[in-house]
Tab-separated table of N, CA and C in Angstrom:
chain	number	residue	atom	x	y	z
D	6	MET	N	96.947	182.317	40.316
D	6	MET	CA	97.049	181.404	38.832
D	6	MET	C	96.723	182.096	37.826
D	7	GLY	N	97.125	181.905	36.619
D	7	GLY	CA	96.447	182.674	35.250
D	7	GLY	C	94.967	182.375	34.771
D	8	ASP	N	94.657	183.102	34.051
D	8	ASP	CA	93.395	182.609	33.442
D	8	ASP	C	93.366	181.568	32.475
D	9	TYR	N	92.300	180.762	32.466
D	9	TYR	CA	92.110	179.675	31.702
D	9	TYR	C	91.462	179.632	30.086
D	10	THR	N	92.035	178.584	29.658
D	10	THR	CA	91.322	178.448	28.313
D	10	THR	C	89.971	177.401	28.400
D	11	VAL	N	89.233	177.722	27.506
D	11	VAL	CA	87.714	176.863	27.267
D	11	VAL	C	87.956	175.558	27.856
D	12	ARG	N	89.269	174.846	27.284
D	12	ARG	CA	89.221	173.460	27.621
D	12	ARG	C	89.718	173.282	28.986
D	13	GLN	N	90.663	174.237	29.510
D	13	GLN	CA	91.203	174.067	30.942
D	13	GLN	C	89.752	174.294	31.965
D	14	PHE	N	88.813	175.264	31.696
D	14	PHE	CA	87.845	175.545	32.385
D	14	PHE	C	86.813	174.386	32.250
D	15	CYS	N	86.782	173.774	31.252
D	15	CYS	CA	85.832	172.340	31.165
D	15	CYS	C	86.353	171.597	32.373
D	16	ARG	N	87.631	171.153	32.240
D	16	ARG	CA	88.146	170.137	33.249
D	16	ARG	C	87.919	170.688	34.543
D	17	LEU	N	88.009	171.900	34.958
D	17	LEU	CA	87.903	172.437	36.131
D	17	LEU	C	86.679	172.465	36.839
D	18	VAL	N	85.617	172.658	35.929
D	18	VAL	CA	84.031	172.832	36.621
D	18	VAL	C	83.090	171.532	36.052
D	19	ASN	N	84.059	170.614	35.293
D	19	ASN	CA	83.091	169.273	34.927
D	19	ASN	C	81.818	169.796	34.033
D	20	LEU	N	82.274	170.325	32.882
D	20	LEU	CA	81.281	170.376	31.862
D	20	LEU	C	81.790	170.294	30.709
D	21	SER	N	80.879	169.917	29.615
D	21	SER	CA	81.284	169.549	28.223
D	21	SER	C	82.016	170.904	27.591
D	22	GLU	N	82.751	170.843	26.605
D	22	GLU	CA	83.409	171.737	25.851
D	22	GLU	C	81.959	172.501	25.100
D	23	SER	N	81.176	171.870	24.674
D	23	SER	CA	80.092	172.587	23.594
D	23	SER	C	79.081	173.067	24.743
D	24	VAL	N	78.713	172.484	25.862
D	24	VAL	CA	77.760	173.397	26.991
D	24	VAL	C	78.765	174.459	27.306
D	25	THR	N	79.899	174.402	27.489
D	25	THR	CA	80.727	175.711	27.947
D	25	THR	C	80.413	176.796	26.917
D	26	ARG	N	80.971	176.434	25.619
D	26	ARG	CA	80.912	177.791	24.626
D	26	ARG	C	79.478	177.762	24.701
D	27	GLN	N	78.151	177.263	24.529
D	27	GLN	CA	77.138	177.499	24.591
D	27	GLN	C	76.733	178.539	25.842
D	28	ARG	N	77.202	178.456	26.639
D	28	ARG	CA	77.129	179.368	28.008
D	28	ARG	C	77.828	180.687	27.608
D	29	ILE	N	78.854	180.533	27.158
D	29	ILE	CA	79.937	181.607	26.757
D	29	ILE	C	78.909	182.426	25.824
D	30	ARG	N	78.371	181.860	24.754
D	30	ARG	CA	77.431	182.745	23.753
D	30	ARG	C	76.326	183.360	24.361
D	31	ASP	N	75.951	182.842	25.318
D	31	ASP	CA	74.678	183.176	25.685
D	31	ASP	C	74.826	184.031	27.052
D	32	GLY	N	76.280	184.536	27.198
D	32	GLY	CA	76.717	185.445	27.990
D	32	GLY	C	76.699	185.099	29.617
D	33	GLU	N	76.598	183.737	29.841
D	33	GLU	CA	76.339	183.153	31.468
D	33	GLU	C	77.644	182.858	32.099
D	34	ILE	N	78.695	182.880	31.092
D	34	ILE	CA	79.960	182.489	31.912
D	34	ILE	C	80.914	183.823	31.026
D	35	PRO	N	81.291	184.618	32.169
D	35	PRO	CA	82.052	185.675	31.795
D	35	PRO	C	83.630	185.603	31.085
D	36	HIS	N	84.043	186.134	30.168
D	36	HIS	CA	85.060	185.844	29.440
D	36	HIS	C	85.788	186.980	28.681
D	37	TYR	N	86.743	186.751	28.017
D	37	TYR	CA	87.056	187.702	27.266
D	37	TYR	C	88.184	186.896	26.133
D	38	LYS	N	88.542	187.764	25.014
D	38	LYS	CA	89.214	187.158	23.670
D	38	LYS	C	90.490	187.682	23.718
D	39	ILE	N	91.527	187.063	23.454
D	39	ILE	CA	92.934	187.658	22.885
D	39	ILE	C	92.557	186.884	21.403
D	40	GLY	N	92.573	187.878	20.704
D	40	GLY	CA	92.562	187.385	19.002
D	40	GLY	C	91.284	186.709	18.898
D	41	SER	N	91.424	185.212	18.409
D	41	SER	CA	90.285	184.316	18.365
D	41	SER	C	90.104	183.571	19.968
D	42	ASN	N	91.290	183.411	20.520
D	42	ASN	CA	91.225	182.446	21.639
D	42	ASN	C	90.321	183.240	22.891
D	43	ILE	N	89.553	182.271	23.257
D	43	ILE	CA	88.642	182.829	24.449
D	43	ILE	C	89.373	182.432	25.702
D	44	ARG	N	89.193	183.230	26.809
D	44	ARG	CA	89.946	183.014	28.032
D	44	ARG	C	88.989	183.418	29.083
D	45	ILE	N	88.771	182.623	30.302
D	45	ILE	CA	88.039	182.939	31.214
D	45	ILE	C	88.923	183.012	32.469
D	46	ARG	N	88.645	184.232	33.291
D	46	ARG	CA	89.338	184.640	34.403
D	46	ARG	C	89.251	183.400	35.582
D	47	ALA	N	90.587	183.409	36.307
D	47	ALA	CA	90.301	182.747	37.291
D	47	ALA	C	89.452	182.898	38.462
D	48	GLU	N	89.083	184.328	38.460
D	48	GLU	CA	88.322	184.569	39.466
D	48	GLU	C	86.695	183.980	39.235
D	49	VAL	N	86.610	183.983	37.791
D	49	VAL	CA	85.119	183.227	37.509
D	49	VAL	C	85.370	181.698	38.030
D	50	VAL	N	86.312	181.006	38.102
D	50	VAL	CA	86.365	179.654	38.443
D	50	VAL	C	86.430	179.663	39.727
D	51	ASP	N	86.882	180.521	40.647
D	51	ASP	CA	87.145	180.514	42.035
D	51	ASP	C	85.591	180.827	42.346
D	52	ALA	N	84.596	181.847	42.051
D	52	ALA	CA	83.476	181.973	42.162
D	52	ALA	C	82.477	180.692	41.837
D	53	ILE	N	82.706	179.873	40.910
D	53	ILE	CA	81.969	179.010	40.601
D	53	ILE	C	82.271	177.856	41.612
D	54	ARG	N	83.475	177.678	41.982
D	54	ARG	CA	83.831	176.559	43.032
D	54	ARG	C	83.274	176.993	44.260
D	55	ALA	N	83.134	178.220	44.486
D	55	ALA	CA	82.707	178.761	46.022
D	55	ALA	C	81.297	178.756	45.960
D	56	GLY	N	80.447	178.487	44.680
D	56	GLY	CA	78.997	178.514	44.911
D	56	GLY	C	78.316	180.064	44.349
D	57	ASP	N	79.277	180.870	44.231
D	57	ASP	CA	78.522	182.361	43.970
D	57	ASP	C	78.323	182.610	42.745
D	58	LEU	N	78.620	181.222	41.798
D	58	LEU	CA	78.255	181.375	40.225
D	58	LEU	C	78.094	180.112	39.968
D	59	ASP	N	76.944	180.081	38.973
D	59	ASP	CA	76.368	178.575	38.733
D	59	ASP	C	76.666	178.664	37.110
D	60	ALA	N	77.567	177.934	36.806
D	60	ALA	CA	77.771	177.909	35.267
D	60	ALA	C	76.936	176.629	34.726
D	61	THR	N	76.477	175.814	35.567
D	61	THR	CA	75.987	174.600	35.208
D	61	THR	C	74.363	174.753	34.684
D	62	GLY	N	73.756	175.918	35.355
D	62	GLY	CA	72.453	175.992	35.011
D	62	GLY	C	71.662	175.147	36.135
D	63	ALA	N	72.129	174.468	36.758
D	63	ALA	CA	71.439	173.544	37.839
D	63	ALA	C	70.449	174.044	38.587
D	64	ASP	N	70.899	175.473	38.844
D	64	ASP	CA	69.892	176.172	39.751
D	64	ASP	C	68.658	176.672	39.011
D	65	GLY	N	68.416	176.318	37.923
D	65	GLY	CA	67.070	176.587	36.980
D	65	GLY	C	67.159	178.082	36.434
D	66	THR	N	68.290	178.943	36.658
D	66	THR	CA	68.410	180.274	35.846
D	66	THR	C	69.148	180.226	34.612
D	67	GLY	N	69.759	178.891	34.455
D	67	GLY	CA	70.443	178.814	33.161
D	67	GLY	C	71.818	179.359	33.141
D	68	GLY	N	72.342	179.475	34.781
D	68	GLY	CA	73.731	179.824	34.962
D	68	GLY	C	73.794	181.308	34.917
D	69	ALA	N	72.620	182.028	34.953
D	69	ALA	CA	72.589	183.465	35.132
D	69	ALA	C	72.701	183.892	36.607
D	70	GLU	N	73.288	184.866	36.893
D	70	GLU	CA	73.456	185.338	38.449
D	70	GLU	C	72.116	185.838	38.842
C-alpha cells in the first residue's frame, strides 16, 4: 500500500489530527513532505500496529523510540 496523509494516518492509529501534527512537529512520527503536503510511510503505520513504535506516547516516552 502507498503512504498516508495525516488524515488517513489519524484514522488508522486512532489519534486526533492535532495530536498527530504536534507529534510530527516534535519529530516523534517519521514523515516526509511533498511540497506542503505531509506524508507518513506505510512502514511507520505497520510499526505502530506491530507495537514497534508508539505514536500515542502511552509508554511515557512521548512517542520516542
